[in-house]
mmCIF file of C-alpha atoms and ligand atoms in Angstrom:
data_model
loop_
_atom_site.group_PDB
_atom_site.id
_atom_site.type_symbol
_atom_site.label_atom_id
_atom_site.label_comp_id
_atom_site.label_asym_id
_atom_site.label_seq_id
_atom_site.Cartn_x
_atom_site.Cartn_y
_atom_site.Cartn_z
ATOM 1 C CA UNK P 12 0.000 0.000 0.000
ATOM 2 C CA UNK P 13 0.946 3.733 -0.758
ATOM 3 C CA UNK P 14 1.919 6.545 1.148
ATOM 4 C CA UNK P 15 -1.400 7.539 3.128
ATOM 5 C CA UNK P 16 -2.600 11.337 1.737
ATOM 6 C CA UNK P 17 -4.521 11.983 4.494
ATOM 7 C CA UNK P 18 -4.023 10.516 8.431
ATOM 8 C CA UNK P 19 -6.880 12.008 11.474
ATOM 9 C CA UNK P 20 -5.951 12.257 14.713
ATOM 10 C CA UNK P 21 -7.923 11.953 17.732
ATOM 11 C CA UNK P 22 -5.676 13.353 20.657
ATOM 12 C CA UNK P 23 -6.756 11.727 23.732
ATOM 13 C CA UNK P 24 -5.427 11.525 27.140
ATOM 14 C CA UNK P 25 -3.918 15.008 27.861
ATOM 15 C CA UNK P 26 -5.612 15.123 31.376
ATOM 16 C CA UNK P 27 -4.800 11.272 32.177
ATOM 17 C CA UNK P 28 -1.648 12.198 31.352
ATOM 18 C CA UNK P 29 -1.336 14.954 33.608
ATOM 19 C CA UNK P 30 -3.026 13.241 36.767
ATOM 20 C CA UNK P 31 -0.619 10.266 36.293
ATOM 21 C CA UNK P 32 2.659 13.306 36.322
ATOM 22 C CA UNK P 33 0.765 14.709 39.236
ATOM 23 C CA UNK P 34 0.110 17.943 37.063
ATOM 24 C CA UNK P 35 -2.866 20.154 36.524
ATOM 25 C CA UNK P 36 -4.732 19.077 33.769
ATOM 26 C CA UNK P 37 -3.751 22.124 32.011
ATOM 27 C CA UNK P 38 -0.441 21.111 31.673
ATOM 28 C CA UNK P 39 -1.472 17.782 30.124
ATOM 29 C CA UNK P 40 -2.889 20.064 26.952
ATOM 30 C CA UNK P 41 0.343 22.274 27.310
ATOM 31 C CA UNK P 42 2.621 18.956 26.584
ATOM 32 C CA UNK P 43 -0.380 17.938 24.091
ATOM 33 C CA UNK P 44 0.817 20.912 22.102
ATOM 34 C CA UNK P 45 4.440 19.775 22.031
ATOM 35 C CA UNK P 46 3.027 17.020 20.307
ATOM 36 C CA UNK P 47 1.003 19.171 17.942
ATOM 37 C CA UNK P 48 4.155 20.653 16.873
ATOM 38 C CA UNK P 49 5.978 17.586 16.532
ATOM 39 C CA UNK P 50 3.758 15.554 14.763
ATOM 40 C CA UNK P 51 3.468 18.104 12.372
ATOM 41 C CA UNK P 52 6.484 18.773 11.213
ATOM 42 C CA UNK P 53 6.990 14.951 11.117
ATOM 43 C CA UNK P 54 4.190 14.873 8.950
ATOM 44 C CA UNK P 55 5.434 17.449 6.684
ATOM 45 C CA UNK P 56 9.019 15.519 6.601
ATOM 46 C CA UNK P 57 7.397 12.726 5.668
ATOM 47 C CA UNK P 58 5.259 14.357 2.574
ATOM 48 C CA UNK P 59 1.787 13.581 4.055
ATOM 49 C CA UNK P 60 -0.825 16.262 2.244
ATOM 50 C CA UNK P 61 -3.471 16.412 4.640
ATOM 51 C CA UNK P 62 -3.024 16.129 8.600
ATOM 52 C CA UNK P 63 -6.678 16.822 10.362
ATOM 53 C CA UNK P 64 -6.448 17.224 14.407
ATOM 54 C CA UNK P 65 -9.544 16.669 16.563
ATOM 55 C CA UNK P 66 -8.696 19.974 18.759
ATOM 56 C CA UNK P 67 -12.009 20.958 20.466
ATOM 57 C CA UNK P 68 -15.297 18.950 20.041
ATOM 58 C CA UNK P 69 -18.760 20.397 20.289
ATOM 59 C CA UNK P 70 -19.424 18.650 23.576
ATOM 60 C CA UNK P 71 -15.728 19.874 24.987
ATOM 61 C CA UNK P 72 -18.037 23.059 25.297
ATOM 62 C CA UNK P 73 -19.584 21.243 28.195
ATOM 63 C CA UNK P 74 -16.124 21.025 30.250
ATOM 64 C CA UNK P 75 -16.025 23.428 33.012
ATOM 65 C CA UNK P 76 -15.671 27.018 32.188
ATOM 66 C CA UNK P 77 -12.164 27.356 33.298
ATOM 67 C CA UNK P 78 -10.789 24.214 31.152
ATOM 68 C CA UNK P 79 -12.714 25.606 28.244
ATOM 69 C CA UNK P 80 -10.851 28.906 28.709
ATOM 70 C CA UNK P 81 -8.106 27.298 29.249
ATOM 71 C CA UNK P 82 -8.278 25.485 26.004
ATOM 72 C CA UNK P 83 -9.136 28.210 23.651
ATOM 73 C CA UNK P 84 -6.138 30.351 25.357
ATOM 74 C CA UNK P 85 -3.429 27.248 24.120
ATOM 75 C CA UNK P 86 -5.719 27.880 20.833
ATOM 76 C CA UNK P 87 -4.922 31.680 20.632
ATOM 77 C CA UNK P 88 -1.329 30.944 21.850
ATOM 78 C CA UNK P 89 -0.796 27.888 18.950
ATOM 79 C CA UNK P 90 -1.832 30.299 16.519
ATOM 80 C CA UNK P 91 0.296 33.201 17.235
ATOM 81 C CA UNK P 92 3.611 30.618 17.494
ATOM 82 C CA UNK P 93 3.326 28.222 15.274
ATOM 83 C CA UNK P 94 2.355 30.222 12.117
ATOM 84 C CA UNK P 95 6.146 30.950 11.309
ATOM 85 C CA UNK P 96 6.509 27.260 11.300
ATOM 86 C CA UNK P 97 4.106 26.709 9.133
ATOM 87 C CA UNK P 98 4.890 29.261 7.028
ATOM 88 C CA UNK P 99 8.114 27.419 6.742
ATOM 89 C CA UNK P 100 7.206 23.854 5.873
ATOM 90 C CA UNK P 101 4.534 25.435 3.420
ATOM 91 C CA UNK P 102 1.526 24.338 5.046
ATOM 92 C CA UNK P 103 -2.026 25.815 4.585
ATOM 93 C CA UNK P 104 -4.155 26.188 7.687
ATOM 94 C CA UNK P 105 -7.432 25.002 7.475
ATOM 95 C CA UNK P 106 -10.592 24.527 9.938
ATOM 96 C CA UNK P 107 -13.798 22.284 10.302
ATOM 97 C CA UNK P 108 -16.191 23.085 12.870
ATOM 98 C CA UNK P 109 -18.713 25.744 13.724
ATOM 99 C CA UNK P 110 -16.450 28.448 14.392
ATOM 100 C CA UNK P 111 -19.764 30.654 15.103
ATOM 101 C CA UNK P 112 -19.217 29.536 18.692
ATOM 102 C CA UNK P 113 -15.889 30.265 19.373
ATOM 103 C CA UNK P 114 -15.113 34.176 20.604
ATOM 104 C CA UNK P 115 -15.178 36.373 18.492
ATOM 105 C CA UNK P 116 -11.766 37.882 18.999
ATOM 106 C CA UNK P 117 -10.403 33.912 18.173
ATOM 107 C CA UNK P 118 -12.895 33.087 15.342
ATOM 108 C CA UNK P 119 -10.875 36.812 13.409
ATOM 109 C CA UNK P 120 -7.706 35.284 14.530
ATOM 110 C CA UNK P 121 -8.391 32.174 13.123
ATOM 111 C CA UNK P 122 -9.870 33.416 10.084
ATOM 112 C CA UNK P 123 -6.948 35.804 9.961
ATOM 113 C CA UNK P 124 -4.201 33.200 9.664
ATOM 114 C CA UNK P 125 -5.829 30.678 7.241
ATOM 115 C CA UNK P 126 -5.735 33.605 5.275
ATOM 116 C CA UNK P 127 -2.032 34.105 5.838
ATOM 117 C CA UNK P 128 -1.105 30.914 5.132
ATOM 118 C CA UNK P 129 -3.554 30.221 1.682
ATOM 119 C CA UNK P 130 -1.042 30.179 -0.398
ATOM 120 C CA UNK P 131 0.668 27.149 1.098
ATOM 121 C CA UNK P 132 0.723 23.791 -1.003
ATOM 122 C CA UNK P 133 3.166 21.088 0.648
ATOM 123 C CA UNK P 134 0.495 20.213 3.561
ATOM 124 C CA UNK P 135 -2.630 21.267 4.495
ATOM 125 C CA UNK P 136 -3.108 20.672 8.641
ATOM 126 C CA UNK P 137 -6.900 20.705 9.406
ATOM 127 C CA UNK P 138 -7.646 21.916 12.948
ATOM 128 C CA UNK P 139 -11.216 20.524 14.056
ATOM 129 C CA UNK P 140 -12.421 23.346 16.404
ATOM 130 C CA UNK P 141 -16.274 23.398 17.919
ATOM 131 C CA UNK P 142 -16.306 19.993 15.589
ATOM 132 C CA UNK P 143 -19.001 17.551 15.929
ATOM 133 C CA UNK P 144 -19.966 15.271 12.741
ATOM 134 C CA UNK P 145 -23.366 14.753 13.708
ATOM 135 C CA UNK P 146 -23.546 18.516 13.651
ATOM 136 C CA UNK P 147 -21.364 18.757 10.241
ATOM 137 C CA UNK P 148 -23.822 16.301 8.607
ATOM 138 C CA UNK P 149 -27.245 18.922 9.821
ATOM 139 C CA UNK P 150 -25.358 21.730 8.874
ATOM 140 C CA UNK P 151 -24.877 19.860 5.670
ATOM 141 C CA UNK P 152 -28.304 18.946 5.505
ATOM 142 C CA UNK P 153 -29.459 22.171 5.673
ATOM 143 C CA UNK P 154 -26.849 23.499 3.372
ATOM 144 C CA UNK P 155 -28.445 20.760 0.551
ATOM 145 C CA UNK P 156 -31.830 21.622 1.115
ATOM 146 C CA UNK P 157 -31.653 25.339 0.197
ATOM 147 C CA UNK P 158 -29.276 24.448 -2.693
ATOM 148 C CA UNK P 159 -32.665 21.975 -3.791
ATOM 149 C CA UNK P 160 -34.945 24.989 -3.381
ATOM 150 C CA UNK P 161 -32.660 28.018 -5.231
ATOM 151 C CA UNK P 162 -31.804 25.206 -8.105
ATOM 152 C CA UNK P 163 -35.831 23.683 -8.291
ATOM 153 C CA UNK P 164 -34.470 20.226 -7.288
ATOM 154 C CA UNK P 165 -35.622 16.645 -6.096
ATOM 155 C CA UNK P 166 -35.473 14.921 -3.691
ATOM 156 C CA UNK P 167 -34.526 12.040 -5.685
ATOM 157 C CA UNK P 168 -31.469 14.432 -7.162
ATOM 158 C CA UNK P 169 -29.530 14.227 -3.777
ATOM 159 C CA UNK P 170 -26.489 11.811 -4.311
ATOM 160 C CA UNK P 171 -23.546 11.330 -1.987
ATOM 161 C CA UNK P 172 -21.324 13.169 -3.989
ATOM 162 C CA UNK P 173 -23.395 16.443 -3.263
ATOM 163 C CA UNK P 174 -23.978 15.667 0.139
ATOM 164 C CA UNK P 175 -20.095 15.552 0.796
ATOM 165 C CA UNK P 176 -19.866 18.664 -1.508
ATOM 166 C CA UNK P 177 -21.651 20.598 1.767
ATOM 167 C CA UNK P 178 -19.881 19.012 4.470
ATOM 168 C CA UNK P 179 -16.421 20.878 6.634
ATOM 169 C CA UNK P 180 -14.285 18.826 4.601
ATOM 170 C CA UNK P 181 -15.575 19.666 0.780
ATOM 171 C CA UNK P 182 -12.372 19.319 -1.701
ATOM 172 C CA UNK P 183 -10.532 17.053 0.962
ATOM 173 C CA UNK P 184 -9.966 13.316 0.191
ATOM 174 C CA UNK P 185 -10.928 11.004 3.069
ATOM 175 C CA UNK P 186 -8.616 9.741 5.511
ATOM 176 C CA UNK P 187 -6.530 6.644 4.884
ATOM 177 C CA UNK P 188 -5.861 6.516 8.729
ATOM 178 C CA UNK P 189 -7.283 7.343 11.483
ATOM 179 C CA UNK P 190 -5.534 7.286 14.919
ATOM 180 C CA UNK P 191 -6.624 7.711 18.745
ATOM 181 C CA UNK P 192 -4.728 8.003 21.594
ATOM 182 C CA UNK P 193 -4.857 6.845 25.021
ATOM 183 C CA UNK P 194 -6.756 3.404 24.672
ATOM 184 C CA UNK P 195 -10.198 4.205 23.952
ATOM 185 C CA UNK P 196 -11.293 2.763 21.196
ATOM 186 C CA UNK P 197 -14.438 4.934 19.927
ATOM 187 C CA UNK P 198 -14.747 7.177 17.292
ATOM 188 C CA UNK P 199 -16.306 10.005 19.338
ATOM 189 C CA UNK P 200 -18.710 12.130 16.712
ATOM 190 C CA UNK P 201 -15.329 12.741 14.710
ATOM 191 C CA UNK P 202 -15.565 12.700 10.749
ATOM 192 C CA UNK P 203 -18.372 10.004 11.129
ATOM 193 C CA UNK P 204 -18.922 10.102 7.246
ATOM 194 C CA UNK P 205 -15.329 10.075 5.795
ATOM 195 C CA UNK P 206 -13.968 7.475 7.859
ATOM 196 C CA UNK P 207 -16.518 4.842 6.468
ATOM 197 C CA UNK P 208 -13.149 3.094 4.731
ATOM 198 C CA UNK P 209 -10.113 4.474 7.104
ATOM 199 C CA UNK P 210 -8.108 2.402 8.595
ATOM 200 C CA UNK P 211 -8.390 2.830 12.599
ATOM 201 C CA UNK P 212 -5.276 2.679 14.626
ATOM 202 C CA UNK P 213 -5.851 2.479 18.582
ATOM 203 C CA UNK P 214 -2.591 3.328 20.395
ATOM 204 C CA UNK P 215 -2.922 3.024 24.071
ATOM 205 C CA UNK P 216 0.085 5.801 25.456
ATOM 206 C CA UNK P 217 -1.573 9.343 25.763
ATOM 207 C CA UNK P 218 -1.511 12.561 23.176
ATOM 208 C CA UNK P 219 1.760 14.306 25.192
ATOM 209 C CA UNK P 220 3.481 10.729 25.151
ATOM 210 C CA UNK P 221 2.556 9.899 21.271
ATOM 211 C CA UNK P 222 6.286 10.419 19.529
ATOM 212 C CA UNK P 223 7.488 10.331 15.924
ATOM 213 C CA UNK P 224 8.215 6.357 16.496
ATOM 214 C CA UNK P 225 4.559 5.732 17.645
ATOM 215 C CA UNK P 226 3.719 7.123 14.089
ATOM 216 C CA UNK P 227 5.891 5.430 12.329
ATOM 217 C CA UNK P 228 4.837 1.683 13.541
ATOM 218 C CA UNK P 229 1.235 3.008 12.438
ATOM 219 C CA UNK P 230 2.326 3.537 9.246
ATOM 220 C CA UNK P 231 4.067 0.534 9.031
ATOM 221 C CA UNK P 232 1.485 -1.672 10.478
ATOM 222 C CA UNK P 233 -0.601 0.414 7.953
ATOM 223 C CA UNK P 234 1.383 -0.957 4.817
ATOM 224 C CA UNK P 235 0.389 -4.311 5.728
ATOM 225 C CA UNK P 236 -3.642 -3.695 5.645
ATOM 226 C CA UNK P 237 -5.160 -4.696 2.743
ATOM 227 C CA UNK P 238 -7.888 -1.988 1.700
ATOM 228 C CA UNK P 239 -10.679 -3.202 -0.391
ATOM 229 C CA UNK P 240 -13.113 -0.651 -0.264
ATOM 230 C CA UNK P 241 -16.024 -3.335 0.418
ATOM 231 C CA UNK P 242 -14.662 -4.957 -2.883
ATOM 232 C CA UNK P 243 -12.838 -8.557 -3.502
ATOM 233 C CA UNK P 244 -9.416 -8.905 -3.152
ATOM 234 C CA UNK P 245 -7.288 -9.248 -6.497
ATOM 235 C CA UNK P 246 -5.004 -11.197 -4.485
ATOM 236 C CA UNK P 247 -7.499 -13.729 -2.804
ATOM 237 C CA UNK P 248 -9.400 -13.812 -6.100
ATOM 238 C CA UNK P 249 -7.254 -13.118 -8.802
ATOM 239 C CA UNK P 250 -8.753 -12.118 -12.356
HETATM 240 C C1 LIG I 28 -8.258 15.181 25.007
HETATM 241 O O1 LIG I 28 -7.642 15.043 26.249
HETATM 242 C C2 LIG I 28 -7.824 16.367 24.349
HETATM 243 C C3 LIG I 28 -8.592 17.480 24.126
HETATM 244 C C4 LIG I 28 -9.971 17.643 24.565
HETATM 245 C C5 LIG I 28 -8.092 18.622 23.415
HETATM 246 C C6 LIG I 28 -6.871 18.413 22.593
HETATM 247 C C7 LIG I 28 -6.114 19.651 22.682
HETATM 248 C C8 LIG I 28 -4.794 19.793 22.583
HETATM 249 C C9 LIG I 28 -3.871 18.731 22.227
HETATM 250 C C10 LIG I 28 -4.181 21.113 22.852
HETATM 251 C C11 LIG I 28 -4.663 22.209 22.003
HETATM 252 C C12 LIG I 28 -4.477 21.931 20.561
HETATM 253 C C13 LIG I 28 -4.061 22.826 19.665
HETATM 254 C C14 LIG I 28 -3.975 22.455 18.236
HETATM 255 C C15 LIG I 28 -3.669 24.174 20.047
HETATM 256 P P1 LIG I 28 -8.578 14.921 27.511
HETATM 257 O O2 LIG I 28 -8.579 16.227 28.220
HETATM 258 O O3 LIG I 28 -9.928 14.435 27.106
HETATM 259 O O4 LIG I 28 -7.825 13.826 28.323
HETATM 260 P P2 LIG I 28 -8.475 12.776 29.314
HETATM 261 O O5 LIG I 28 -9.457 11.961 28.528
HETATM 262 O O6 LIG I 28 -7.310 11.992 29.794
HETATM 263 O O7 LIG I 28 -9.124 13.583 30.401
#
């Protein structure tokens, strides 16, 4: 099997982490960032076009005020430091999510370095902010519905192809992998319809422990799946 184009991570474990170093659970995101930056310049090394990065769910809103500030502050902070770097490896910045519910003063930040980095065309890293799928696929939903009305469509004219053409991720292949960290092994409302064929990788250390080599045996286990897209196998039946 190929290179993989695209590989999602779910970063799990940041506050396990923490509790087991005897630190605030703060500082278990803090480290979790030091893996943001390393896994993405490992990814860019490596040639990989799409990285996407489960960063703040729709239900994280739920966590108690002070983690959520917490949270979007490492946001703000990320996006102020780690834009040179970028800028560097020629990666694009790119978001999924409803970013109507994120402050204001981070949703112009946000929208003020994907503009800065646009023109970037060796990776594009996809930060999942205020991301739910369920909620991408109503938003979606919605988004199809009006295009049936203004075009004086059917029903029976909705395909998958336009459906996806609505979602977060138009213009974005699906991901080959998909990893979590920490041992759970759920997919937790995360790209729910483009992961129908990825291949899921469950590594049990946590996000701040997960290191260039814990990526690497995923994509070497990774060359020994055998993807057949709900099809036969050439090799088990050969034509
Ligand atoms: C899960 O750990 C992680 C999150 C909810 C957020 C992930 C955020 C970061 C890695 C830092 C910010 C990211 C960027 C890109 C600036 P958890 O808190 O659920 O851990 P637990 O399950 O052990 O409690």
């Amino acid at each position: 099997m190929g290179r993989p184009e695209h590989i999602a991570i779910i970063m799990d474990g940041n506050g396990r982490w923490a509790r087991q170093n005897g630190l605030p659970r703060f500082a278990g995101h803090q480290e979790g960032v030091m893996t943001v930056r390393r896994i993405v310049q490992e990814c860019s090394r490596l040639q990989i076009k799409y990285l996407t990065l489960y960063a703040f769910s729709s239900e994280n809103w739920h966590r108690p005020e002070q983690e959520v500030k917490a949270l979007m502050g490492l946001l703000d902070t990320y996006l102020t430091n780690e834009i040179p770097l970028l800028q560097k490896n020629n990666i694009r910045l790119n978001v999924i999510g409803d970013l109507k519910r994120l402050p204001e003063q981070l949703r112009h930040k946000v929208l003020d370095k994907l503009k800065q980095t646009e023109n970037n065309t060796d990776m594009v890293l996809t930060l999942a902010l205020s991301y739910g799928a369920r909620d991408e696929i109503v938003r979606a939903a919605r988004s199809v519905c009006a295009e049936i009305v203004t075009r004086g469509l059917e029903p029976k004219d909705i395909d998958e192809s336009m459906l996806a053409n609505h979602l977060d991720t138009v213009n974005m292949p699906d991901p080959d992998i998909l990893i979590r960290t920490s041992g759970e092994q759920r997919v937790s409302n995360f790209l729910l319809w483009q992961i129908a064929y990825s291949e899921l990788f469950f590594c049990s250390c946590f996000w701040p422990e997960f290191s260039i080599e814990h990526l690497a045996a995923v994509l070497q286990e990774y060359q020994n799946r055998c993807r057949r897209f709900g099809r036969v196998s050439n090799e088990i039946f050969p034509q």
